[in-house]
Short mmCIF file of C-alpha atoms and ligand atoms in Angstrom, two decimals:
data_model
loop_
_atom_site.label_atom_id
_atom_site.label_comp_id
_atom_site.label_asym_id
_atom_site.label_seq_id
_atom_site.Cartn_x
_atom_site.Cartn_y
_atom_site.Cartn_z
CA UNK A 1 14.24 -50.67 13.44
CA UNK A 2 13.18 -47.43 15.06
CA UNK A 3 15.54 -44.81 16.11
CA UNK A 4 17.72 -45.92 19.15
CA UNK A 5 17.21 -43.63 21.99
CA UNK A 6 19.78 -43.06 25.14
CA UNK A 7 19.37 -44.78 28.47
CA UNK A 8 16.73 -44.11 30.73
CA UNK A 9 17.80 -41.31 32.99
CA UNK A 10 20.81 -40.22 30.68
CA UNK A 11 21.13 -37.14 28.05
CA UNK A 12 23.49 -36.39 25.28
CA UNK A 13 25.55 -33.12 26.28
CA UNK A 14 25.04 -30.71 23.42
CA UNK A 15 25.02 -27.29 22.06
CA UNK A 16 23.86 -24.90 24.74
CA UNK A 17 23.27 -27.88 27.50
CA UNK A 18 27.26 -28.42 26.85
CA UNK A 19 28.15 -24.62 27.35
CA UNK A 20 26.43 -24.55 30.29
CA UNK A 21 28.09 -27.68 31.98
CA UNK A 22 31.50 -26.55 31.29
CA UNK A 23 30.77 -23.01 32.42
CA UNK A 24 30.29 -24.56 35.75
CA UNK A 25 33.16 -26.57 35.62
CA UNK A 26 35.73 -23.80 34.29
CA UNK A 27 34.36 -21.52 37.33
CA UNK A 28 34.61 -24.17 39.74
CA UNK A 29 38.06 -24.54 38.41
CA UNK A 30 39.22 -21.14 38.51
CA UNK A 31 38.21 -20.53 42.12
CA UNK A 32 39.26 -24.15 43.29
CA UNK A 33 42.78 -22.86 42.40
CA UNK A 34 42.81 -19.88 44.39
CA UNK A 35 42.12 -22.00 47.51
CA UNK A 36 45.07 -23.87 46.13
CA UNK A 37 43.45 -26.98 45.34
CA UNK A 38 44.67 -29.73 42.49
CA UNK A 39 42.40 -31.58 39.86
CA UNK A 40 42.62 -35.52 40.18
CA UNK A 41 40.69 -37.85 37.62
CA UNK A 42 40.03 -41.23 38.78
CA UNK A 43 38.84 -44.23 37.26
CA UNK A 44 34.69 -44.13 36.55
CA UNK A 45 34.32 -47.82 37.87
CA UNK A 46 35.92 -49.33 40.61
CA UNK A 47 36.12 -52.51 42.39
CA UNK A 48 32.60 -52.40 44.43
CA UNK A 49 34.22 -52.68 47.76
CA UNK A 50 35.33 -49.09 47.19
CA UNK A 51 31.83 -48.27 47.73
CA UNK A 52 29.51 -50.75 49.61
CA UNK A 53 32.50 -51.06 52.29
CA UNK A 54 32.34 -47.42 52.92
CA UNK A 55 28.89 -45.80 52.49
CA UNK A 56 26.92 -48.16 54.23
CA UNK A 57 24.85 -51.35 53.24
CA UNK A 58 21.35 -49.26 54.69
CA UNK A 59 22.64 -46.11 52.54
CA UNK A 60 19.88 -45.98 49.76
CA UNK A 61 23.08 -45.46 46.73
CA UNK A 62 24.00 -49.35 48.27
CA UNK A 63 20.84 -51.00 49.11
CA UNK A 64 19.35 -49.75 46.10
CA UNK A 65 21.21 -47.51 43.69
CA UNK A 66 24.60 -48.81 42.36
CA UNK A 67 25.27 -50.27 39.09
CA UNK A 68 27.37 -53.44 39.62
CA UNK A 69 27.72 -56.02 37.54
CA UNK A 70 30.42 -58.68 36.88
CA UNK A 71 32.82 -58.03 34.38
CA UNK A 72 34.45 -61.04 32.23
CA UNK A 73 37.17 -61.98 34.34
CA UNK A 74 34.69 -62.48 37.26
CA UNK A 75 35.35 -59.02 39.26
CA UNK A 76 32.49 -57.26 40.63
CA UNK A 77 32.76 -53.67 39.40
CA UNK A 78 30.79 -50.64 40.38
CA UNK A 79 30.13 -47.61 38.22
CA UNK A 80 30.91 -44.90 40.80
CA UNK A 81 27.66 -43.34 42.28
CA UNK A 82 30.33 -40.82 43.96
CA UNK A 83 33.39 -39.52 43.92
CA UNK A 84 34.71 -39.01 47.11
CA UNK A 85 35.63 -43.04 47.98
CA UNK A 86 37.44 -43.11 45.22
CA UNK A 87 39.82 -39.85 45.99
CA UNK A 88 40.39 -42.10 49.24
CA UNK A 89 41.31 -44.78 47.57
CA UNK A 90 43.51 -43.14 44.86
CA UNK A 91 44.87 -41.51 48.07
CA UNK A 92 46.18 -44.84 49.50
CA UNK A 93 47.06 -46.44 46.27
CA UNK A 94 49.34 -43.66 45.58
CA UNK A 95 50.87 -43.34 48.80
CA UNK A 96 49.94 -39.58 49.37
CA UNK A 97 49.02 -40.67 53.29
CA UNK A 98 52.00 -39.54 54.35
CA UNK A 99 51.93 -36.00 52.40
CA UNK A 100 48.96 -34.19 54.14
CA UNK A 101 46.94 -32.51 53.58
CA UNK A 102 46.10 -32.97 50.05
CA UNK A 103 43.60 -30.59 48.72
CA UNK A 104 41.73 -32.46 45.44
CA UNK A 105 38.97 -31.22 43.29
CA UNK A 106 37.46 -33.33 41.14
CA UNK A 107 34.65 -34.00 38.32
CA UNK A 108 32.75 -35.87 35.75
CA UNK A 109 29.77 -38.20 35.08
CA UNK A 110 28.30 -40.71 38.24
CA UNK A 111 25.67 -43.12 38.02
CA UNK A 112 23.12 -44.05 40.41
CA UNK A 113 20.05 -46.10 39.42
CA UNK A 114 17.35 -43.67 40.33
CA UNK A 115 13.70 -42.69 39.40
CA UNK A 116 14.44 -40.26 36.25
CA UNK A 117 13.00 -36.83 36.81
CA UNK A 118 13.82 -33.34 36.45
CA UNK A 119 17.62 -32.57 38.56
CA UNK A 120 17.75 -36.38 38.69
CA UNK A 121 18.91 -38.60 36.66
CA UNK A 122 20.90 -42.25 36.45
CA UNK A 123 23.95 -40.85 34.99
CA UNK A 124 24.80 -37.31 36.11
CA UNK A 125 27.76 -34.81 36.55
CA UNK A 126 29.50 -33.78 39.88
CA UNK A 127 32.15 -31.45 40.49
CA UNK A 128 33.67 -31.98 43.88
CA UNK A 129 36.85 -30.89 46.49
CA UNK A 130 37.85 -32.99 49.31
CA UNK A 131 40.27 -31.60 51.81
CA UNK A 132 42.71 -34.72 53.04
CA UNK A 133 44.05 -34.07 56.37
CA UNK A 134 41.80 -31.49 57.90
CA UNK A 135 42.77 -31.17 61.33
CA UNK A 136 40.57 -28.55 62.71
CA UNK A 137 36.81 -26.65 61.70
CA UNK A 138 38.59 -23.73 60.38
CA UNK A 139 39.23 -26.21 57.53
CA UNK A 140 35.95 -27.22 57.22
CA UNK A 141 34.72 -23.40 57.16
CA UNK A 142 37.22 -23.04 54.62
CA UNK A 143 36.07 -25.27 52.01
CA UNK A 144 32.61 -24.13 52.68
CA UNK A 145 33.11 -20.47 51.54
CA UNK A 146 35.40 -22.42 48.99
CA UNK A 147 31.96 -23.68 47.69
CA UNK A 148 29.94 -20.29 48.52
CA UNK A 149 32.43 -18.46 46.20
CA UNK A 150 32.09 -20.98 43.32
CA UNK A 151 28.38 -20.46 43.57
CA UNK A 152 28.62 -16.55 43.78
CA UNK A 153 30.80 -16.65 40.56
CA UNK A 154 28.28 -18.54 39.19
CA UNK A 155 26.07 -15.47 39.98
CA UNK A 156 23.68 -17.79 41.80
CA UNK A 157 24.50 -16.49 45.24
CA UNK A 158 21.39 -14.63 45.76
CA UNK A 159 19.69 -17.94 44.85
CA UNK A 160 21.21 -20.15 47.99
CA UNK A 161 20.83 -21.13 51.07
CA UNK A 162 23.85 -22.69 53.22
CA UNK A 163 21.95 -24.84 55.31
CA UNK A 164 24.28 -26.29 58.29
CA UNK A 165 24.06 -29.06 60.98
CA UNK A 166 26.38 -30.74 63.35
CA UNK A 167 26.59 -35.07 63.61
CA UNK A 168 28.96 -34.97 66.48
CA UNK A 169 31.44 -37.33 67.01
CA UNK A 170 30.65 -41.52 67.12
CA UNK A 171 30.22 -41.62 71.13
CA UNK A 172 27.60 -38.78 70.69
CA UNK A 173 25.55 -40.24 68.19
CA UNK A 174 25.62 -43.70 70.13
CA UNK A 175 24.84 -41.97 72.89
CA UNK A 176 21.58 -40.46 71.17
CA UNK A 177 20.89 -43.54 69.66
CA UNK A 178 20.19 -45.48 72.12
CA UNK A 179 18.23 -42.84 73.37
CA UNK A 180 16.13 -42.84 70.32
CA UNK A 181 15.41 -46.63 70.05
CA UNK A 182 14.57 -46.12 73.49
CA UNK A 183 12.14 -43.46 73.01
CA UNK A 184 10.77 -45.43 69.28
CA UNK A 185 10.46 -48.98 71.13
CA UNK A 186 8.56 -47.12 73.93
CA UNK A 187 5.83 -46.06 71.55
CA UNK A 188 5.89 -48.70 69.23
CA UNK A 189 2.29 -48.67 69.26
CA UNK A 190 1.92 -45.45 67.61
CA UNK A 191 4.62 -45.80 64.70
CA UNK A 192 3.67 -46.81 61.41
CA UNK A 193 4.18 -50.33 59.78
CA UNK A 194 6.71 -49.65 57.60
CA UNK A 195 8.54 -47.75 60.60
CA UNK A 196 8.16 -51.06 62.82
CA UNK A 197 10.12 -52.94 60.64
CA UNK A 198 12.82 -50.29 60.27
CA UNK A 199 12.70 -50.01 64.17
CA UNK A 200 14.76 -53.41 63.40
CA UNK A 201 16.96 -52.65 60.73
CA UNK A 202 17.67 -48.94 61.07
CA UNK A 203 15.85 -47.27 63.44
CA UNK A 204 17.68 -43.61 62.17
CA UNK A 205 15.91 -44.00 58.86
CA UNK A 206 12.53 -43.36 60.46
CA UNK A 207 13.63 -39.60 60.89
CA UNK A 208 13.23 -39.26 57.52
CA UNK A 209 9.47 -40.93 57.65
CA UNK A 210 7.31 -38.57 55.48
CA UNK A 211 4.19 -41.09 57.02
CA UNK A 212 2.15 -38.12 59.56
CA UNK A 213 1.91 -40.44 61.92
CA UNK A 214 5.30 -41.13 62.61
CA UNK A 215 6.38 -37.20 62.14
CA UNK A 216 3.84 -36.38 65.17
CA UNK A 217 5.46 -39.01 67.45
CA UNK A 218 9.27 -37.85 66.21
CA UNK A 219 8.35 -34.03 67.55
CA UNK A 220 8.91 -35.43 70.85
CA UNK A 221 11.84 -37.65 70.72
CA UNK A 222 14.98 -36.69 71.87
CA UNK A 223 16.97 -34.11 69.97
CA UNK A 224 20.49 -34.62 68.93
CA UNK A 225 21.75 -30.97 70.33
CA UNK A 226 20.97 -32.77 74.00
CA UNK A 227 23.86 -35.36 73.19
CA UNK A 228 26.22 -33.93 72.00
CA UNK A 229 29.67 -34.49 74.14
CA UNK A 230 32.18 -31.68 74.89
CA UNK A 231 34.18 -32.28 72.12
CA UNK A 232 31.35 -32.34 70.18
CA UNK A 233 30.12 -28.87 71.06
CA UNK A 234 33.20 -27.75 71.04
CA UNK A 235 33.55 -29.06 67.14
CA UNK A 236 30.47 -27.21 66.64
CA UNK A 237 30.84 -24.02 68.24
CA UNK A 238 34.57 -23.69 66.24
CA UNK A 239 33.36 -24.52 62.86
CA UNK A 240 30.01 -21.88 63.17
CA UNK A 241 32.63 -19.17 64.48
CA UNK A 242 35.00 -19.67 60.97
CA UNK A 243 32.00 -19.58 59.00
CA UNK A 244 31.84 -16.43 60.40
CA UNK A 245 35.55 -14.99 60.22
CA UNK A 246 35.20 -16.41 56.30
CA UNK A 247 32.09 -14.21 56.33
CA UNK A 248 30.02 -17.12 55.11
CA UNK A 249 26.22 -16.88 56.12
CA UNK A 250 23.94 -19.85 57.16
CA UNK A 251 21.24 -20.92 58.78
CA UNK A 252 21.30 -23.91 61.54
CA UNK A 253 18.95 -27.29 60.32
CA UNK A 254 19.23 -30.35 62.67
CA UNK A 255 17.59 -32.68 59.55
CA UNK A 256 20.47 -32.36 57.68
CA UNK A 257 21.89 -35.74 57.96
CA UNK A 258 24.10 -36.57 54.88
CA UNK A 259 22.61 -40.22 53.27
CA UNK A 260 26.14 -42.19 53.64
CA UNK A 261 27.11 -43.44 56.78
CA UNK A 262 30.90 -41.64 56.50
CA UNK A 263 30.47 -38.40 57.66
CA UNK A 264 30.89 -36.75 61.61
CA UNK A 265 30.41 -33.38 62.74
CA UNK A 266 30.09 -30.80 60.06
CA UNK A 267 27.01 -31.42 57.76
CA UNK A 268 25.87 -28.91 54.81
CA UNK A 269 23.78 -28.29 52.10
CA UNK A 270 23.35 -25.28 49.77
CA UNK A 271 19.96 -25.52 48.79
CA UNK A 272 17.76 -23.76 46.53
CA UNK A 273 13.68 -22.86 45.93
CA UNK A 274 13.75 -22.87 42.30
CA UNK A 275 14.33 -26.90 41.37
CA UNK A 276 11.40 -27.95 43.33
CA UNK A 277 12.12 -31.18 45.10
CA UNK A 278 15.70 -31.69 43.62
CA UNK A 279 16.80 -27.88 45.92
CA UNK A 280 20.16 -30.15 46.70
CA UNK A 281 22.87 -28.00 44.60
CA UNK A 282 26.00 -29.01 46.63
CA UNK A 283 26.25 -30.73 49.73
CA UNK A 284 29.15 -32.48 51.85
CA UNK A 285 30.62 -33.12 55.00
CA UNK A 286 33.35 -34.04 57.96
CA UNK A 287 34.55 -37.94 57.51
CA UNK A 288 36.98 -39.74 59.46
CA UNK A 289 36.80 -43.06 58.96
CA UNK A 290 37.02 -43.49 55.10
CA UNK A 291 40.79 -43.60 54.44
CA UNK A 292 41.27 -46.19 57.04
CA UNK A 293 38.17 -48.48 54.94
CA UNK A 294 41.28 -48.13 52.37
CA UNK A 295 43.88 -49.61 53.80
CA UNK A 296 45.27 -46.47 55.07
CA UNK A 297 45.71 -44.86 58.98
CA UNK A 298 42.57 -42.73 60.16
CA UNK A 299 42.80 -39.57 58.61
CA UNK A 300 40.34 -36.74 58.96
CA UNK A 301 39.30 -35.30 55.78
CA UNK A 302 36.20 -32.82 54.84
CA UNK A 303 34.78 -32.19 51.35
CA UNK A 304 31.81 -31.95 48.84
CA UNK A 305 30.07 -31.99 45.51
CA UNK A 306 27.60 -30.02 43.44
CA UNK A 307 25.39 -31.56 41.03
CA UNK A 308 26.46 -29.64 37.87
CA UNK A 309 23.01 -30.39 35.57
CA UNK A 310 21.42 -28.31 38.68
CA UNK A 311 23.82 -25.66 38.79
CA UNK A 312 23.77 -25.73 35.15
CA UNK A 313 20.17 -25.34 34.74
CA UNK A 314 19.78 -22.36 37.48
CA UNK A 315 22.44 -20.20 35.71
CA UNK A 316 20.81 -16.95 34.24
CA UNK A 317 23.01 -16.50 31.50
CA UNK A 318 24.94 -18.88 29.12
CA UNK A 319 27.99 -18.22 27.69
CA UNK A 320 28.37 -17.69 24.10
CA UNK A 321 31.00 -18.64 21.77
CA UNK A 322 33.12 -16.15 20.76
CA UNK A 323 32.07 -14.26 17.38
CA UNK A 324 34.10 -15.90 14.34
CA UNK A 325 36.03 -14.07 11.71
CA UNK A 326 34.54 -15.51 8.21
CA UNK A 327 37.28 -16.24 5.15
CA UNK A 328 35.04 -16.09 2.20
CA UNK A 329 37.60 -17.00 -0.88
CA UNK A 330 36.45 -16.86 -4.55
CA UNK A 331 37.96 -19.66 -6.79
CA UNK A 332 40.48 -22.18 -6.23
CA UNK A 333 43.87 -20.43 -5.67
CA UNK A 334 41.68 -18.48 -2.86
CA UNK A 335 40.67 -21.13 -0.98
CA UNK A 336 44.77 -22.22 -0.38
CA UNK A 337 45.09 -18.68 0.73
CA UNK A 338 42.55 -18.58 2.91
CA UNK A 339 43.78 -21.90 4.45
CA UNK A 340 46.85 -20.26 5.27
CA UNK A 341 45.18 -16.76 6.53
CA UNK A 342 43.02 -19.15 8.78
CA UNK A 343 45.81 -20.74 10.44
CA UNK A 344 47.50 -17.48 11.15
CA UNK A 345 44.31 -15.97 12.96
CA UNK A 346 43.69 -19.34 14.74
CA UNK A 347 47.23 -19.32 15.99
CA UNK A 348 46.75 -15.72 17.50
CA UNK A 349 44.05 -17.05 19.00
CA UNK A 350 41.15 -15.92 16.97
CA UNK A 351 37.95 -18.21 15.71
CA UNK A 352 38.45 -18.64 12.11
CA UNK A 353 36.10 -20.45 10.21
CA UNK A 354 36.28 -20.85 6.28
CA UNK A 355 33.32 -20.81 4.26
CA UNK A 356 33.20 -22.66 0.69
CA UNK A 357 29.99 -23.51 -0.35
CA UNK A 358 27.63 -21.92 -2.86
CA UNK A 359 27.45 -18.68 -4.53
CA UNK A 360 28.46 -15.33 -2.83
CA UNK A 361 25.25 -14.34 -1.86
CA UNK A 362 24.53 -17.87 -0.43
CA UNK A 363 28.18 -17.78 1.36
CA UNK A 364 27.38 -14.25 3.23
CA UNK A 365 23.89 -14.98 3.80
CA UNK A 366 25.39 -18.07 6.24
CA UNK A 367 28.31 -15.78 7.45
CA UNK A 368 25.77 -13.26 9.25
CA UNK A 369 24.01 -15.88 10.59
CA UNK A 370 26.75 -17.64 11.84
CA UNK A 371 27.05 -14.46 13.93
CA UNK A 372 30.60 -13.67 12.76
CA UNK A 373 32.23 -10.45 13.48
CA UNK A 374 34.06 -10.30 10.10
CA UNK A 375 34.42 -11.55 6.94
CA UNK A 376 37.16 -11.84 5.11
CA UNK A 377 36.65 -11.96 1.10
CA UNK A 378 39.65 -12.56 -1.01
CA UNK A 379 39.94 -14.00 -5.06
CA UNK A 380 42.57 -13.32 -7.84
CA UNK A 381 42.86 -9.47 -7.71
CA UNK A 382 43.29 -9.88 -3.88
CA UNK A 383 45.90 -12.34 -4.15
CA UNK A 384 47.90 -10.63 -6.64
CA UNK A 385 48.14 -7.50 -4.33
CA UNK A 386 48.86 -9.75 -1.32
CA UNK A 387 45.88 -7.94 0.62
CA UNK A 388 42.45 -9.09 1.67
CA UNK A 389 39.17 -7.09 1.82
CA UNK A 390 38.35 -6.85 4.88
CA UNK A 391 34.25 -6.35 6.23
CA UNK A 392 33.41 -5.66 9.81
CA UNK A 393 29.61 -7.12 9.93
CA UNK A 394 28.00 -4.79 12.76
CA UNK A 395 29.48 -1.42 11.20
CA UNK A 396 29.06 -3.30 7.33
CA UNK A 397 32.46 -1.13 6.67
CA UNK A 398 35.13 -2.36 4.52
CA UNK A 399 38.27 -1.72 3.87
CA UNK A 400 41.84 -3.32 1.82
CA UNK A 401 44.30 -4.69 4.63
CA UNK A 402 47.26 -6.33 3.45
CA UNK A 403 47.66 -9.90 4.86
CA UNK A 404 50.43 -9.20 6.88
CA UNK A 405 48.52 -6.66 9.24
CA UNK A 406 45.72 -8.74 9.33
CA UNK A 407 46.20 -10.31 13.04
CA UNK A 408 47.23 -7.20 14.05
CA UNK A 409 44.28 -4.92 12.67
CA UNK A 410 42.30 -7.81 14.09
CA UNK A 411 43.52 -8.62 17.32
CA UNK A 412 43.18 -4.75 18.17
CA UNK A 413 39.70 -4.85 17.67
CA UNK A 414 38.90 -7.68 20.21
CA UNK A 415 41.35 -6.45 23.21
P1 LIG B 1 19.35 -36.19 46.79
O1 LIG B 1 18.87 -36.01 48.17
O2 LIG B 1 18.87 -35.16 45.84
O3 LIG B 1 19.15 -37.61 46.27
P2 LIG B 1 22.00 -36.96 47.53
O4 LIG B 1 22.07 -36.72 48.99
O5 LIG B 1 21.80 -38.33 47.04
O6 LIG B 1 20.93 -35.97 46.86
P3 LIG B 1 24.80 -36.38 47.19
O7 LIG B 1 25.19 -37.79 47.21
O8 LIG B 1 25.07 -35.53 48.37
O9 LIG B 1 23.25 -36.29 46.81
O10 LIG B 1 25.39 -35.69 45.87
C1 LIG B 1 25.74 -34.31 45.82
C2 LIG B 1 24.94 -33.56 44.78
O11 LIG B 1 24.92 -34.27 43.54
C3 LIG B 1 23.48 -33.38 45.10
O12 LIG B 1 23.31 -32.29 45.96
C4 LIG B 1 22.89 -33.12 43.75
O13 LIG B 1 23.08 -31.76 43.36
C5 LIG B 1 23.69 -34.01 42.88
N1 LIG B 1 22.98 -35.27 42.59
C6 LIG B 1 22.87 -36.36 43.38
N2 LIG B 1 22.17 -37.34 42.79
C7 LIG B 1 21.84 -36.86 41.55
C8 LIG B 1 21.12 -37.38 40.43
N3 LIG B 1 20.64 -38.62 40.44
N4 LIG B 1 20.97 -36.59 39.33
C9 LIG B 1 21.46 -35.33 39.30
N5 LIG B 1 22.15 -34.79 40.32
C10 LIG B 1 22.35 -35.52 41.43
MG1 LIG B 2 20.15 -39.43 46.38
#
C-alpha cells in the first residue's frame, strides 16, 4: 500500500506552520482580554439544526458546503462550518440569556466542503469574538477596533483594509427587495440564464453575478442607501461616528453583504491585496435573530472571525523557540545528574534539553545546531566537586559554576 496521505483540503500543523498558528492565536488572546472578553470551547459537531436553521438554506456553507452525515444512533450531525451558531446555542443551553452581555472569544478547526486552494481549504482554523447583548453601534465599533488591534499586533496593520457596509434593519431590506425584483423582473430579457432561474429562488444572489451581462444591467438597479429607514440611517450614521471616536479607519463598500442570512446593519471585512482571491482575513457582523433560532428571547449580538491559516501566512516574522540550555553528561553517574540539573532549570522556567548520544564531538556538533545558548558538560571530576562546566555558545567562554548557582547565573543572563 502506498503512503496514506491527509484529506483533500486538510494539512498537518507542524514545525514552523504550528508556530505561526498559535502566534495568532496567543495575540488574539492577549488583546481579546484587554477588551475583557472570555474564551469558550464548544463542541466541533453539533446537531445540524444548529446550522441549516440559522444560516440559511440559499447560504452556499448550507446548500452546498456542510459536512453532515448520520451518526449510529440515527442523529444528523454537522461538523461546524462556523462558530458563531454554536456560541448561541451554548448561550441558551447554559442559561447565560439572562446575564448580558456576554463577551466570548473563541477558536479552533471548521470544516466546510470547498474547492481546495491556496487560503482555502475543507478543514481550517478560525479565531472569533461575539459580543452577546450589544445594545447600541458603539458596541459594534468596539469590537471592530477589538479586531483592528489584534491585526496591528500582528504587525499586519499596514497590510489591511477595514472595508464597511450597512444591511439595515429587516423592513429596509424588504423594502429594497421588492424594489429589486421589481427592477430584475422588468428586464428579464436582458439577465442571463443562470440569473433567470435565480430571479425565482433568490433573486439577491444575482448581485453577486460575475456574468457581464448581468453586472451592466445591476449598475442601474436600485441602491440599498435609497432604502434605508430612519432607524436604519440612524444605525448607520452611529456606528461610522464610533469607528471614529475608537480611531478606527475604513472605507464605505455597499457589496459587502455577509454570505449567511443572520446578520443586520453593521457589515465588515478586513481585507487584504497580498492572498489574491482569498483577501477575506476577518470578517463579521450585527445579528439579531440567532439566539431566538435557539430557543432563547431576541437578543442583539455583534461579532466575527479571522481565518488564522491567512493571518498566519501574511505574518512577516515567525516566532522562534526560545534558545535551549544543552546538559552534555559524560558516563553514567552524569547522566542522573544531569536529570536532576534539568529539572531544576525547567522548573525556573528555562528550556533544558539533555543530550546522550554519541561521542563528545558528535554530542556538541548537535548542541550548536540545535541553536542552544549553553551547554552544560559535567562527568566524574564535576560531580565530585558538585559544580558543572559551564559554556556560553555565542561568546564560546567557559567557566566552573557550582550547581547550586546554576539557575541563578542562568536566569540572569536571559532577563
Ligand atoms: P470567503 O468569501 O473567502 O469564502 P466566507 O465569507 O465564507 O469567506 P466567513 O464565513 O466570513 O468566510 O469566515 C470568516 C473568515 O474565515 C474568512 O474571512 C476567512 O479568512 C476564513 N475562511 C473562511 N472559509 C475558509 C476556508 N475554506 N479556508 C480557510 N479560511 C477560510
Ligand atoms: Mg465561503
Amino acid at each position: 500500500m502506498s503512503g496514506l496521505q491527509p484529506p483533500r483540503g486538510t494539512h498537518d500543523l507542524i514545525g514552523e506552520t504550528m508556530r505561526r498558528h498559535h502566534h495568532v492565536v496567543e495575540t488574539a488572546r492577549r488583546v481579546l482580554r484587554t477588551y475583557g472578553f472570555e474564551e469558550w470551547s464548544t463542541p466541533i459537531f453539533e446537531d445540524t439544526r444548529v446550522f441549516s436553521r440559522t444560516l440559511g438554506e440559499t447560504s452556499d456553507v448550507v446548500s452546498k458546503e456542510m459536512y453532515t452525515f448520520e451518526d449510529r444512533g440515527g442523529e444528523s450531525i454537522t461538523l461546524r462550518p462556523e462558530g458563531t451558531a454554536a456560541i448561541c446555542r451554548a448561550l441558551v443551553t447554559n442559561g447565560l440569556t439572562q446575564s448580558l452581555p456576554q463577551k466570548v472569544f473563541y477558536h479552533g478547526p471548521m470544516f466546510r466542503y470547498e474547492r481546495p486552494q491556496k487560503g482555502r481549504y475543507r478543514q481550517f482554523h478560525q479565531i472569533g469574538a461575539e459580543l452577546i447583548g450589544a445594545e447600541s453601534p458603539l458596541r459594534d465599533a468596539e469590537t471592530i477596533a477589538m479586531a483592528q488591534d489584534i491585526l496591528r499586533e500582528l504587525g499586519l496593520g499596514d497590510h489591511v483594509t477595514l472595508e464597511l457596509n450597512t444591511l439595515g434593519d429587516l423592513a429596509s431590506r424588504q423594502a429594497w427587495r421588492e424594489a429589486l425584483v421589481a427592477y430584475f423582473r422588468d428586464h428579464a430579457d436582458a439577465l442571463s440564464e443562470e440569473s433567470r432561474v435565480r430571479l425565482e429562488a433568490n433573486p439577491l444572489r444575482i448581485l453577486d453575478s460575475k456574468s457581464e451581462q448581468d453586472r451592466k444591467m445591476l449598475d442601474n438597479a436600485p441602491a440599498f442607501a435609497d432604502y434605508l429607514n430612519d432607524d436604519s440611517r440612524q444605525f448607520w450614521d452611529g456606528l461610522r461616528s464610533s469607528l471614529q471616536a475608537f480611531g478606527v479607519d475604513f472605507v464605505e463598500n455597499p457589496r459587502i453583504v455577509r454570505g449567511l442570512d443572520y446578520y443586520s446593519h453593521t457589515a465588515f471585512e478586513f481585507v487584504t491585496s497580498k492572498l489574491g482571491a482569498q483577501g477575506t482575513v476577518l470578517a463579521g457582523g450585527r445579528y439579531e435573530g440567532l439566539v431566538e433560532q435557539m430557543g432563547g428571547p431576541a437578543i442583539p449580538a455583534i461579532g466575527w472571525a479571522g481565518g488564522i491559516e491567512r493571518l498566519a501566512m501574511l505574518l512577516d516574522s515567525v516566532p522562534e523557540l526560545p534558545a535551549g540550555i544543552a546538559l552534555v553528561p559524560m558516563g553514567d553517574e552524569a547522566v542522573l545528574k544531569a536529570a536532576s540539573i534539568a529539572r531544576a532549570l525547567r522548573s525556573a522556567g528555562l528550556r533544558a534539553e539533555i543530550e546522550t548520544r554519541g561521542n563528545m564531538k558528535k554530542r556538541m556538533e548537535r548542541v550548536v545546531k540545535s541553536g542552544a545558548s549553553h551547554a552544560i558538560v559535567l562527568g566524574d571530576e564535576e560531580i565530585a566537586k558538585n559544580v558543572v562546566q559551564l559554556r556560553d555558545l555565542s561568546s564560546r567562554e567557559q567557566q566552573e559554576v557550582p550547581v547550586a548557582d546554576l539557575v541563578r547565573v542562568l536566569s540572569a543572563g536571559r532577563a
